[in-house]
Tab-separated table of C-alpha atoms in Angstrom:
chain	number	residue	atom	x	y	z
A	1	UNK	CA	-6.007	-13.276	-9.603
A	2	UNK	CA	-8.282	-15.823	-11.421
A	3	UNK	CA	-8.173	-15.322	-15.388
A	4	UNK	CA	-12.113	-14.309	-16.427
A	5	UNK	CA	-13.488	-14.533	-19.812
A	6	UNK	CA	-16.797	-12.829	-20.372
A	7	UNK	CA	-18.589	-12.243	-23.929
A	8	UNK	CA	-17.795	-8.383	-25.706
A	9	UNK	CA	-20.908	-7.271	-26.023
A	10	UNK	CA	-24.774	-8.788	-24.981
A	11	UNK	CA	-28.100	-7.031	-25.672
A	12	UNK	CA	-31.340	-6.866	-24.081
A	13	UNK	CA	-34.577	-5.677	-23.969
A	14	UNK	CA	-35.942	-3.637	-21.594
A	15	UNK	CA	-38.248	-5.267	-18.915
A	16	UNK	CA	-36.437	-8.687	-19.607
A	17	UNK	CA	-33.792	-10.011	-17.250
A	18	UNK	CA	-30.371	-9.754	-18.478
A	19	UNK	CA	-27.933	-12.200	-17.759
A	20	UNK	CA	-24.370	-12.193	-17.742
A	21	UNK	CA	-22.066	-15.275	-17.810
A	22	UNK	CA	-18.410	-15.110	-16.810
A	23	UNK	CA	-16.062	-18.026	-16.986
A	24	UNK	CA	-13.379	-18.056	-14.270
A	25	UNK	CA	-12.053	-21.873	-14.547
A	26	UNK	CA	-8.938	-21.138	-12.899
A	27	UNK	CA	-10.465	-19.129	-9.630
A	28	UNK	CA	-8.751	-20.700	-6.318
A	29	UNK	CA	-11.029	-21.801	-3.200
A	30	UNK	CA	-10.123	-17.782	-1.633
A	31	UNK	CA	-11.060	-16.194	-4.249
A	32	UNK	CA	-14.277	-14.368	-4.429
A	33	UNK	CA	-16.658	-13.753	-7.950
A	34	UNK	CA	-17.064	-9.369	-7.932
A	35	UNK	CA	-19.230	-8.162	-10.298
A	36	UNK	CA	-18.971	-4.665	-10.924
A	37	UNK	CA	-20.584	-2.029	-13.492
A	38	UNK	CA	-19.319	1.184	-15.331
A	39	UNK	CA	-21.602	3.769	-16.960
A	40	UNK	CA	-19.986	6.198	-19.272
A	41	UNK	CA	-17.466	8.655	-17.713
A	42	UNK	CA	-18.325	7.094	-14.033
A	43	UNK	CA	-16.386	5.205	-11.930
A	44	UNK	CA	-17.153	1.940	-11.405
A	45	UNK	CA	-20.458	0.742	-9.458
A	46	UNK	CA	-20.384	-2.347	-6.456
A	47	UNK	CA	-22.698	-4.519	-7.485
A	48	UNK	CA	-22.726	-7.949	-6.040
A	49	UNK	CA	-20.253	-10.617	-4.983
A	50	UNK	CA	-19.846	-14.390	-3.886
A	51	UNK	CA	-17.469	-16.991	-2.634
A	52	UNK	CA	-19.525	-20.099	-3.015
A	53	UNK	CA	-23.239	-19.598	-2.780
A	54	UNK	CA	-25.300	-17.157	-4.723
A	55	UNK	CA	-26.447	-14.370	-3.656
A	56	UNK	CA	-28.933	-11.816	-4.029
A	57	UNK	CA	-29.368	-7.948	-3.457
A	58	UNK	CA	-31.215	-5.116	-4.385
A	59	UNK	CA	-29.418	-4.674	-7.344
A	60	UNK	CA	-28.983	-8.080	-9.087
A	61	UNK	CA	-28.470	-11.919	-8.260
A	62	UNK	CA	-25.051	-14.107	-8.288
A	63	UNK	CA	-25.401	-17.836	-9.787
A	64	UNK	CA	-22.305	-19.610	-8.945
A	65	UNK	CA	-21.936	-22.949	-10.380
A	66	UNK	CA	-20.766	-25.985	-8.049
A	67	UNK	CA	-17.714	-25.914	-9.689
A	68	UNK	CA	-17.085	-22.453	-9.149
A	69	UNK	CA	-15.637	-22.455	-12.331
A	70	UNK	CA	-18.013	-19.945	-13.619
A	71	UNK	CA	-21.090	-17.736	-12.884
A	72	UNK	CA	-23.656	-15.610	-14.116
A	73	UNK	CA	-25.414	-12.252	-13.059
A	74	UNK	CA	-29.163	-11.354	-13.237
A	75	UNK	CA	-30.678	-8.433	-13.423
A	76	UNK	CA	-34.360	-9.302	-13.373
A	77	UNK	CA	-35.904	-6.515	-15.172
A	78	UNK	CA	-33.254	-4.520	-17.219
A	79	UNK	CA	-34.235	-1.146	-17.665
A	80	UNK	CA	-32.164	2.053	-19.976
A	81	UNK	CA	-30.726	3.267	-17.190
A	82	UNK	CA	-28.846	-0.635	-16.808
A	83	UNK	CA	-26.974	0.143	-20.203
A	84	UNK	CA	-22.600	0.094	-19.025
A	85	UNK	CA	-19.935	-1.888	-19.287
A	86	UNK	CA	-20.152	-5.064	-16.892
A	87	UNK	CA	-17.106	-6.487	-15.064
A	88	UNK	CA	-16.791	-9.743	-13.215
A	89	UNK	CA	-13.138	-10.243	-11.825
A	90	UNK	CA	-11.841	-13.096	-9.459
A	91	UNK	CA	-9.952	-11.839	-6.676
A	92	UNK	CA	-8.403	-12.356	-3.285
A	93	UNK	CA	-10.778	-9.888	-0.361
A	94	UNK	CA	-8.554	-6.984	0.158
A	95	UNK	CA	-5.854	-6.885	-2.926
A	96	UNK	CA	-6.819	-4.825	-5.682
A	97	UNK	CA	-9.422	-5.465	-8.790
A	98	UNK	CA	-7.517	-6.221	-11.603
A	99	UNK	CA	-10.077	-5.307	-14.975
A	100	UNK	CA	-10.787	-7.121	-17.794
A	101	UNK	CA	-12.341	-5.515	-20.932
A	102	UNK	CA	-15.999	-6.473	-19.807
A	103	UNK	CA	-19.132	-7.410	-21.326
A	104	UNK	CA	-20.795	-3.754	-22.848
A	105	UNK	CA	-24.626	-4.666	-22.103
A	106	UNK	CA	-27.235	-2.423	-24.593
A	107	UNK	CA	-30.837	-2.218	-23.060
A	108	UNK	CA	-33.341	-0.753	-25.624
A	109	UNK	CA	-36.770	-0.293	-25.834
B	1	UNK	CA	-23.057	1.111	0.149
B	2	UNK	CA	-20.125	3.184	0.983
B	3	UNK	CA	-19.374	6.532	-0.437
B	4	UNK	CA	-16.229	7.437	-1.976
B	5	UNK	CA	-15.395	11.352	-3.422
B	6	UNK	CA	-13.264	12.249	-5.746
B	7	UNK	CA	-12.297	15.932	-6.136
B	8	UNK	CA	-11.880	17.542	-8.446
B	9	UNK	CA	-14.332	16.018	-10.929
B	10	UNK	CA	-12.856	17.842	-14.266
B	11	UNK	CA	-9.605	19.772	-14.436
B	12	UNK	CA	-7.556	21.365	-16.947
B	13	UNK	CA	-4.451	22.048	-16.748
B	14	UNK	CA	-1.239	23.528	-19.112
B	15	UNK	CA	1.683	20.911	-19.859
B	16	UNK	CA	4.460	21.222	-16.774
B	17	UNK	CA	2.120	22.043	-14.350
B	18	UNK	CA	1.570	19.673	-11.197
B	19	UNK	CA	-1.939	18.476	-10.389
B	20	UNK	CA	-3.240	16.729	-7.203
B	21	UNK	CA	-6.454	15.145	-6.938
B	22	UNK	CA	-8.226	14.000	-3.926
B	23	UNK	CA	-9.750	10.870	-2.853
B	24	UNK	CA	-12.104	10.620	0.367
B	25	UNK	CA	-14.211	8.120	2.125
B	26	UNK	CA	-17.158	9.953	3.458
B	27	UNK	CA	-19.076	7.246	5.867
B	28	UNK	CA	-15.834	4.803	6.612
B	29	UNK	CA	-12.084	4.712	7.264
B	30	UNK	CA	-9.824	2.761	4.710
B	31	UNK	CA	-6.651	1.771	5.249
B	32	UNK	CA	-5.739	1.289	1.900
B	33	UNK	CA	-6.859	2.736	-1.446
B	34	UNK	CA	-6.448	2.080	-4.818
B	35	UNK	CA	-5.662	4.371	-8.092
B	36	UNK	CA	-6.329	4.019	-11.499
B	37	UNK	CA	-6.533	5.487	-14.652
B	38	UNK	CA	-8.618	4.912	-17.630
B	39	UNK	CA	-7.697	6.035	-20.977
B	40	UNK	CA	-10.590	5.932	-23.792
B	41	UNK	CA	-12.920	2.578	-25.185
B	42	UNK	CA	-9.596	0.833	-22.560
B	43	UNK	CA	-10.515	0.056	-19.037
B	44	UNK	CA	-9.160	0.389	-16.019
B	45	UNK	CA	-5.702	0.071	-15.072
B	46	UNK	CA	-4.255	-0.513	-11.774
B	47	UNK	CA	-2.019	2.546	-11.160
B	48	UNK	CA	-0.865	1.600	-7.182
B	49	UNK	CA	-1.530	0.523	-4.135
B	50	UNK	CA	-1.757	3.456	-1.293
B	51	UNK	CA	-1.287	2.201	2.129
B	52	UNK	CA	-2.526	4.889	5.385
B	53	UNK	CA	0.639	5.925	7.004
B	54	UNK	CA	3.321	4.000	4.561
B	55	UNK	CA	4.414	4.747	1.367
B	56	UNK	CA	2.431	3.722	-2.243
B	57	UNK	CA	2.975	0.350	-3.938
B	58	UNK	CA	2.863	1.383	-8.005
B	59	UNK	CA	2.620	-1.142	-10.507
B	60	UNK	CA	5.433	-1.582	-13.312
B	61	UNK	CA	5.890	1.430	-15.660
B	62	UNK	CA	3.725	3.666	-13.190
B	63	UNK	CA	6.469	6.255	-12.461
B	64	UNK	CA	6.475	6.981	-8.860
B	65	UNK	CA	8.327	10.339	-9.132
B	66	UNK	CA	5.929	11.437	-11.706
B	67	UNK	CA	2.927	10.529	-10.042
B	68	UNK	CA	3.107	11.258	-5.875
B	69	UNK	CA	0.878	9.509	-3.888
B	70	UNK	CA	-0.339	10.251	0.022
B	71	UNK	CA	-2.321	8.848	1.867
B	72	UNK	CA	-2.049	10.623	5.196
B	73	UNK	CA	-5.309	9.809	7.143
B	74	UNK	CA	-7.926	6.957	6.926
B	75	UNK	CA	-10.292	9.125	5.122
B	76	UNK	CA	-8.011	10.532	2.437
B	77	UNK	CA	-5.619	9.813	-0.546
B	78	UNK	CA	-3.905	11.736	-2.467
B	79	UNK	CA	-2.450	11.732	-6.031
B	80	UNK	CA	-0.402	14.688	-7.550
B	81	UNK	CA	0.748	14.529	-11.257
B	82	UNK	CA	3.675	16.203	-11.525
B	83	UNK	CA	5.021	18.268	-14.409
B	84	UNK	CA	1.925	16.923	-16.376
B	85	UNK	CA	2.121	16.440	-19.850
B	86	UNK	CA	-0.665	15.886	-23.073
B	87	UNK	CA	-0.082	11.999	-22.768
B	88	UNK	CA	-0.916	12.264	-18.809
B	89	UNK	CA	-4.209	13.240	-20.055
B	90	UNK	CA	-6.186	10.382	-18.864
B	91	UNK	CA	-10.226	9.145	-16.625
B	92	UNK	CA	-7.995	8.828	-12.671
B	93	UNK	CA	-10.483	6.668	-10.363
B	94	UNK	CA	-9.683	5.977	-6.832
B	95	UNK	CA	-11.183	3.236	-5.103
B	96	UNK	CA	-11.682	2.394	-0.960
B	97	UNK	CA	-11.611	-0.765	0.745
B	98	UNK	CA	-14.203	-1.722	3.348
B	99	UNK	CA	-12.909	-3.402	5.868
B	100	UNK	CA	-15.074	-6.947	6.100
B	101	UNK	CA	-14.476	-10.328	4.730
B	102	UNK	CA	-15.005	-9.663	1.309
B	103	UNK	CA	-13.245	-6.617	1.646
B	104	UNK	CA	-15.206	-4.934	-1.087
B	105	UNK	CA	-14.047	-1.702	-2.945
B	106	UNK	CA	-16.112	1.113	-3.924
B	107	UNK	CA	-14.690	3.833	-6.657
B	108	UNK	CA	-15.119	7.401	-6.695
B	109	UNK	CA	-16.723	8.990	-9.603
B	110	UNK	CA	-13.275	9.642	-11.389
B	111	UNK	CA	-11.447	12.885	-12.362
B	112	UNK	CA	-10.686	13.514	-16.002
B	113	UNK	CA	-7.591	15.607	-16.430
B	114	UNK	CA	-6.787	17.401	-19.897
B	115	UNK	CA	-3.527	18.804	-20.122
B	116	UNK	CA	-2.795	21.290	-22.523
């Protein structure tokens, strides 16, 4: 599993888009970028992921540099309710997430 | 997305006693799960691998006597703590994989067991 580094802690205000770098210089070519989410006491949310292009849902947008060496998630407009622990881990599809320590993300008012 | 329970949410239990939690994909089949357990401001760590119809894959210094895993249908996993004691205390997550090419995993909602 590729080794990511993502800043401790980020804050934002609310309304603004929040985004999220994560460095993963050693990912391989079959390894995908997951970004995942964890409110307090919850298991984890899905929330995107990408091999080589971004991507965009409902909830948020990949960037994925050319290099693949790193990438960063959007959240447009950031509200309260988008206030958890953020994870972005490098992984083969199928074998199991391995969790960093995350980047805690504060959205006030 | 797809739906993962976890049951029970919240248990309490006194030291000794065995515990089993349950793990079920409500709107697809996985053939293999994942548990984990989260002890407090730590995240997640990979507990083991549970495989439908074959026997779990734990990660070293999981205890695979102590903590039983089954996963007996494509719907449902199972993990019993046996002879549970204070330091078992601990957030347990399971987590489902989609079949697909990303092969994405979605968690349950957790179970946090106090032992007494």
């Amino acid at each position: 599993d590729a080794k990511t580094t993502q800043p401790t802690s980020m804050d934002c205000a609310e309304g603004r888009a929040a985004n999220l770098p994560c460095n993963h210089s050693t990912i391989s070519g079959n390894e995908y970028v997951y970004w995942y989410r964890q409110i307090h006491s919850q298991g984890p949310q899905y929330i995107i992921h990408g091999l080589k292009n971004n991507e965009t849902n409902e909830m948020a947008s990949l960037i994925i540099t050319e290099d693949r060496k790193s990438s960063t998630l959007i959240l447009p407009h950031a509200t309260l309710r988008d206030t958890a622990v953020y994870y972005c881990i490098g992984n083969q599809a199928g074998t199991a997430l391995i969790f960093g320590k995350g980047t805690t993300l504060s959205v006030s008012s | 997305g797809a739906v993962v329970s976890q049951h029970p949410s919240w248990v309490i239990c006194k030291s000794g006693t065995s515990v089993k939690i349950e793990c079920r994909s409500l709107d697809f089949q996985a053939t293999t799960m994942f548990w984990y357990r989260q002890f407090p401001k730590q995240s997640l760590m990979l507990m083991a691998t549970s495989n439908e119809g074959s026997k779990a894959t734990y990660e070293q210094g999981v205890e695979k006597d102590k903590f039983l895993i089954n996963h007996a249908s494509l719907t449902l996993s199972t993990l019993t703590v046996t002879s549970a004691h204070p330091e078992d205390s601990s957030f347990y997550i399971c987590s489902a994989r989609v079949a697909s090419v990303a092969d994405t995993q979605y968690f349950g909602p957790g179970t946090r067991l106090t032992v007494l």
